[in-house]
XYZ file of N, CA and C in Angstrom:
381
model
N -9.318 31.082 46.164
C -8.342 32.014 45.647
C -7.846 31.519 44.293
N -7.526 32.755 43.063
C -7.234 32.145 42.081
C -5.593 32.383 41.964
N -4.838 31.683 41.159
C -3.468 31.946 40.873
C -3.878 31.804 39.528
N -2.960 33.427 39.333
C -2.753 34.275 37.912
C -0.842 33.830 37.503
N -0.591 33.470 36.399
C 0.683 33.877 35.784
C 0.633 34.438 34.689
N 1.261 35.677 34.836
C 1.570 35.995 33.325
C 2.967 35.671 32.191
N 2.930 36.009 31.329
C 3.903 35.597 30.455
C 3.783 36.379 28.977
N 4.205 36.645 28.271
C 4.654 37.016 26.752
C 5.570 38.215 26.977
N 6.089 38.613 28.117
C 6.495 40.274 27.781
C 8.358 39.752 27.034
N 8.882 40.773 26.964
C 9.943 41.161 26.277
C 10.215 42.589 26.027
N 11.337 42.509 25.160
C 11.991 43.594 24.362
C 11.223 43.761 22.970
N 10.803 45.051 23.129
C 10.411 44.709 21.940
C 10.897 46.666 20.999
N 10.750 47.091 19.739
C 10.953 48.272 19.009
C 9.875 48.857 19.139
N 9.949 50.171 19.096
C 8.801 51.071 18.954
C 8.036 50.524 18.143
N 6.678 50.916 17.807
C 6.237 50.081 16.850
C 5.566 48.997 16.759
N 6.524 48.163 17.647
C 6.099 47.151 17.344
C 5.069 46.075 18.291
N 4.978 44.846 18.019
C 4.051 43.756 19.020
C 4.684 43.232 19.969
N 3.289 43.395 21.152
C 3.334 42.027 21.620
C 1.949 40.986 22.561
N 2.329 40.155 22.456
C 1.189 39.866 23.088
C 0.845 39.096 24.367
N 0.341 39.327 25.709
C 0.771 38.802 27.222
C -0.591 37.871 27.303
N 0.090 36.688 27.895
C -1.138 35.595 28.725
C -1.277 35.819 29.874
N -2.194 35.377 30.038
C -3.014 35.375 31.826
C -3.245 33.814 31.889
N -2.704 32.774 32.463
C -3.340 32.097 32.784
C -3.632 31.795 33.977
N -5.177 30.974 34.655
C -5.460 31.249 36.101
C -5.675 29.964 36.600
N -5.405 29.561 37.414
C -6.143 27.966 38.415
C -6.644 28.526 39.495
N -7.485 27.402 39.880
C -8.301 27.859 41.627
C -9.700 28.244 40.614
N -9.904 29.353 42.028
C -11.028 30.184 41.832
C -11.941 30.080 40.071
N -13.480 29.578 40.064
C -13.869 29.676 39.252
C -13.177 30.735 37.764
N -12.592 30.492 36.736
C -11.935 32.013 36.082
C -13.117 32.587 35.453
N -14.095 31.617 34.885
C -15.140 32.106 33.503
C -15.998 33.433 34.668
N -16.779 33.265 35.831
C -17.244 33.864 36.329
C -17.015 35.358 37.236
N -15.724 35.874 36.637
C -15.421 37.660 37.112
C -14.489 38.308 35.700
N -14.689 39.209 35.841
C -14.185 40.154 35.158
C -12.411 39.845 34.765
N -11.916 40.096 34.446
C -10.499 40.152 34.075
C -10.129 41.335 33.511
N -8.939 41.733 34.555
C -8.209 43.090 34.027
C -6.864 43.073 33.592
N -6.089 44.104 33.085
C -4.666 44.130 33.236
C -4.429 45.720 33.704
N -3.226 45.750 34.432
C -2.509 46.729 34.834
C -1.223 46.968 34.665
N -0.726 48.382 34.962
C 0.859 48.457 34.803
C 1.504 49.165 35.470
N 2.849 48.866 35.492
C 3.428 49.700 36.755
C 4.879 50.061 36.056
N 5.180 51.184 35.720
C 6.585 51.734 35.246
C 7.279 52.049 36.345
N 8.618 52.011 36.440
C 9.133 52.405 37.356
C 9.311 53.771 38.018
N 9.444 54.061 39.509
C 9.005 54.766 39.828
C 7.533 55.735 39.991
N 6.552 55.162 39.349
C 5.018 55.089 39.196
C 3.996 54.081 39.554
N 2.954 54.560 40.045
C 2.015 53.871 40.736
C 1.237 52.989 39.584
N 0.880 51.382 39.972
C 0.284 51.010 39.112
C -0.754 51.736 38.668
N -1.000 51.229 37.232
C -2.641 51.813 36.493
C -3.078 50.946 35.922
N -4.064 51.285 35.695
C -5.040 50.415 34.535
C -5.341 50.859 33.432
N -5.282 49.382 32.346
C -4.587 49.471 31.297
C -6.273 48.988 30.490
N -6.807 47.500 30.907
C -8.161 47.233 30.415
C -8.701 46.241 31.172
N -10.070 46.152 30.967
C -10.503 45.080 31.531
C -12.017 44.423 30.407
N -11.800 43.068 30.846
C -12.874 42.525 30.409
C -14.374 41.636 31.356
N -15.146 41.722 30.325
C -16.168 41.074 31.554
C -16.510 39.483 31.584
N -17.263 38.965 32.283
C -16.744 37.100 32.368
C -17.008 36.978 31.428
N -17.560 36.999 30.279
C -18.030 36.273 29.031
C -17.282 36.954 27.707
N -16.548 38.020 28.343
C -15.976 38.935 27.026
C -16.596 39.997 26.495
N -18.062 39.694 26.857
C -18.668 40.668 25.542
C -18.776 42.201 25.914
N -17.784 42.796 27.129
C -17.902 44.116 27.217
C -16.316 44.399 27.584
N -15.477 45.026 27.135
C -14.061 46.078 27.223
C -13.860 47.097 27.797
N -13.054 47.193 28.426
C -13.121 48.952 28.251
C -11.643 48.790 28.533
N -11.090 50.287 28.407
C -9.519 50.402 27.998
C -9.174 51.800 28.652
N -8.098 52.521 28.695
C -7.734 53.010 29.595
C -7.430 54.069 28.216
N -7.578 55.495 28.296
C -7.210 56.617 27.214
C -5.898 56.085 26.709
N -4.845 55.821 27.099
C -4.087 56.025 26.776
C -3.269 54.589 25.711
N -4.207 53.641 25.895
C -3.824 52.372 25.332
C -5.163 52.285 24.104
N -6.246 52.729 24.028
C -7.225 52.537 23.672
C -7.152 52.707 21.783
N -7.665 51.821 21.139
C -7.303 51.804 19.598
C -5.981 50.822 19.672
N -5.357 50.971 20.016
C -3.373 50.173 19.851
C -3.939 48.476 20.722
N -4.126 48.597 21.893
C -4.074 47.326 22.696
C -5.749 46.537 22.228
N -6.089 45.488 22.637
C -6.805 44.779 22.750
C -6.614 43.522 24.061
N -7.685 43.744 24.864
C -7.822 42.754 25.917
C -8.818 41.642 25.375
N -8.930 39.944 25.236
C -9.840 39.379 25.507
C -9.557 38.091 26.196
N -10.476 37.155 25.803
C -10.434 36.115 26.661
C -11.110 34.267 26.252
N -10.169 33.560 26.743
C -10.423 32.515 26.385
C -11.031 31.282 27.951
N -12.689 31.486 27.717
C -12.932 30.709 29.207
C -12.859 29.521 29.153
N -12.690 28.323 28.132
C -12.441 27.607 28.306
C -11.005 27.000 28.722
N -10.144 27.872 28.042
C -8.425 27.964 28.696
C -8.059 28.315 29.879
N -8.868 29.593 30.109
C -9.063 29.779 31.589
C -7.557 30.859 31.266
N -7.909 31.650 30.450
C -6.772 32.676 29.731
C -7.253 33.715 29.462
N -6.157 34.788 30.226
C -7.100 36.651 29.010
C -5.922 36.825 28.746
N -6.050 37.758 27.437
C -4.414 37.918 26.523
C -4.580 39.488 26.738
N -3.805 39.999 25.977
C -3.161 41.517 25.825
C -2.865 41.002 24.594
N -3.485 41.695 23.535
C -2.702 42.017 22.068
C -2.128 43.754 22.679
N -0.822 43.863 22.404
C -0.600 45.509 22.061
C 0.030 45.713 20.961
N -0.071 46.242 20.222
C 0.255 46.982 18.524
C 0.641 48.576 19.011
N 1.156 48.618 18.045
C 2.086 50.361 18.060
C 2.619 50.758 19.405
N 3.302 49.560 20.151
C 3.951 50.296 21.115
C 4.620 51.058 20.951
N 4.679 52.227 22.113
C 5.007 52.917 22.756
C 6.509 52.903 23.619
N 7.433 53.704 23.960
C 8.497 53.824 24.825
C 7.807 53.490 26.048
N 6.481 54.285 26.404
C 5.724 54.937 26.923
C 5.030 53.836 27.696
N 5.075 52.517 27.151
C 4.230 51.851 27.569
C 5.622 50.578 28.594
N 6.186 50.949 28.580
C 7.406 49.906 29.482
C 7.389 50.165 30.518
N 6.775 49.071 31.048
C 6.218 48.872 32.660
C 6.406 47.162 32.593
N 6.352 47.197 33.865
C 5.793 45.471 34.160
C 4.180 45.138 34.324
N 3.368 44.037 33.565
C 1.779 44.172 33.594
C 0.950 43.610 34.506
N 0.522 43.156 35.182
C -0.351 42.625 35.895
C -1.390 42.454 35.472
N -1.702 40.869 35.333
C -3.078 40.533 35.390
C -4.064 40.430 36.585
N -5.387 40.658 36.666
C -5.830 40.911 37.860
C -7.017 39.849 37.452
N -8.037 39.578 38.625
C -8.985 38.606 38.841
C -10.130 39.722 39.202
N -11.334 40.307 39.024
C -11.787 41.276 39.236
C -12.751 40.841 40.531
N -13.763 41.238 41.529
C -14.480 41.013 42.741
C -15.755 41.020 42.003
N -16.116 41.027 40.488
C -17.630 41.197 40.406
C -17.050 40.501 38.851
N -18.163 40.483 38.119
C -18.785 39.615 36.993
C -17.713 41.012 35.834
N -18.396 42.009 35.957
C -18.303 43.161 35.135
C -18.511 44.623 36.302
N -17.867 45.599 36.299
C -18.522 46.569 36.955
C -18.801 47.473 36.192
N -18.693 47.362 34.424
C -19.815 48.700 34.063
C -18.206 49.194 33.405
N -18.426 50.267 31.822
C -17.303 50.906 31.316
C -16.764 51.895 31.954
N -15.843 52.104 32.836
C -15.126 53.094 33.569
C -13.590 52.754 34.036
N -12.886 53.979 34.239
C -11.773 53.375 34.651
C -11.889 52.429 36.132
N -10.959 51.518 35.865
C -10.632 50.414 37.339
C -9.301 51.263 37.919
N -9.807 50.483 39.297
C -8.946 50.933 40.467
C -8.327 49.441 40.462
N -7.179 49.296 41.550
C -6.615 48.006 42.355
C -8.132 47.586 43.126
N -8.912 48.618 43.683
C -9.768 47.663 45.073
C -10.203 46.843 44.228
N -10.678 47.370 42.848
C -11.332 46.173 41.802
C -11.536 44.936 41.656
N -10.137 44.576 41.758
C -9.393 43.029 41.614
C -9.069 42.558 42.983
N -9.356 41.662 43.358
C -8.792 40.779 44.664
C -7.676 39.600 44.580
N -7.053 39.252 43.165
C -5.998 38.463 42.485
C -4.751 39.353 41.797
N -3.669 38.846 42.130
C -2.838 39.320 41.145
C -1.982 38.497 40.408
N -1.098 38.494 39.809
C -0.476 37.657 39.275
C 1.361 38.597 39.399
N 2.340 37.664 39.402
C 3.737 38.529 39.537
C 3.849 39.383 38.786
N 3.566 39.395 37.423
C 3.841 40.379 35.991
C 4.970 39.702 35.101
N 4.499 40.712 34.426
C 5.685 40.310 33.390
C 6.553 41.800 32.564
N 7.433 41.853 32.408
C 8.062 43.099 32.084
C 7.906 43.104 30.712
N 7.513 44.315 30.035
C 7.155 45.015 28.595
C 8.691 45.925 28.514
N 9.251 46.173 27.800
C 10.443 46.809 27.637
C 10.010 47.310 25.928
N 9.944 48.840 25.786
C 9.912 49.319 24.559
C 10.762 50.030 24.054
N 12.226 49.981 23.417
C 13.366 50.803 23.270
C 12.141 51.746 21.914
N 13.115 53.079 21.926
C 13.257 53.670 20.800
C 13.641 54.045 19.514
C-alpha cells in the first residue's frame, strides 16, 4: 500500500497560481499512473488529470485543460499540479490518487481507477 500526502493548496485570487505536491512512500510510486481529483462542497469528487508511470502521456479533464498541468518527478517519488488562471470554480479540496495500472489510455478517470488516496488539500479561489 502506498501513502499519498498532499500539500501546496491555499487562498489564492482569481487569476491566479498555484501549485500542489503528491508525495508517496510504500508501494513502488515510478510504476502506476498518478492522478488528481476534486471535490467541492456539496459535489461528488471528479477528475481533474492524470499521468502515466513515466510521464510521457496526460490527459486532463475539459474543464481544467490548457490552465492546469499535471507531471511528475520518479525519482522524488512526487506528481505536482501546476494550476494557472484559476477559477472561483475550481475551489474544492484535491486528491491525489495512486492509479491500479501503469497508464489506462486518454479518457476521463473514475475513483475505481485509483486504489490510493491521499487526505487533500483545500484550493480556495475568492473573486
Amino acid at each position: 500500500q502506498v501513502q499519498l500526502v498532499e500539500s501546496g493548496g491555499g487562498l489564492v485570487q482569481a487569476g491566479g497560481s498555484l501549485r500542489l505536491s503528491c508525495a508517496a512512500s510504500g508501494r513502488t510510486f515510478s510504476s502506476y499512473a498518478m492522478g488528481w481529483f476534486r471535490q467541492a462542497p456539496g459535489k461528488e469528487r471528479e477528475f481533474v488529470a492524470v499521468i502515466s508511470w513515466i510521464g510521457d502521456n496526460t490527459y486532463y479533464a475539459d474543464s481544467v485543460k490548457g490552465r492546469f498541468t499535471i507531471s511528475r518527478d520518479n525519482g522524488e517519488n512526487t506528481v505536482y499540479l501546476q494550476m494557472n488562471r484559476l477559477k472561483p470554480e475550481d475551489t474544492a479540496v484535491y486528491y491525489c490518487g495512486q492509479g491500479r495500472t501503469s497508464y489506462g489510455g486518454s479518457r476521463y478517470y473514475t475513483e475505481a481507477d485509483f486504489d490510493s488516496w491521499g487526505q487533500g488539500t483545500q484550493v480556495t479561489v475568492s473573486s
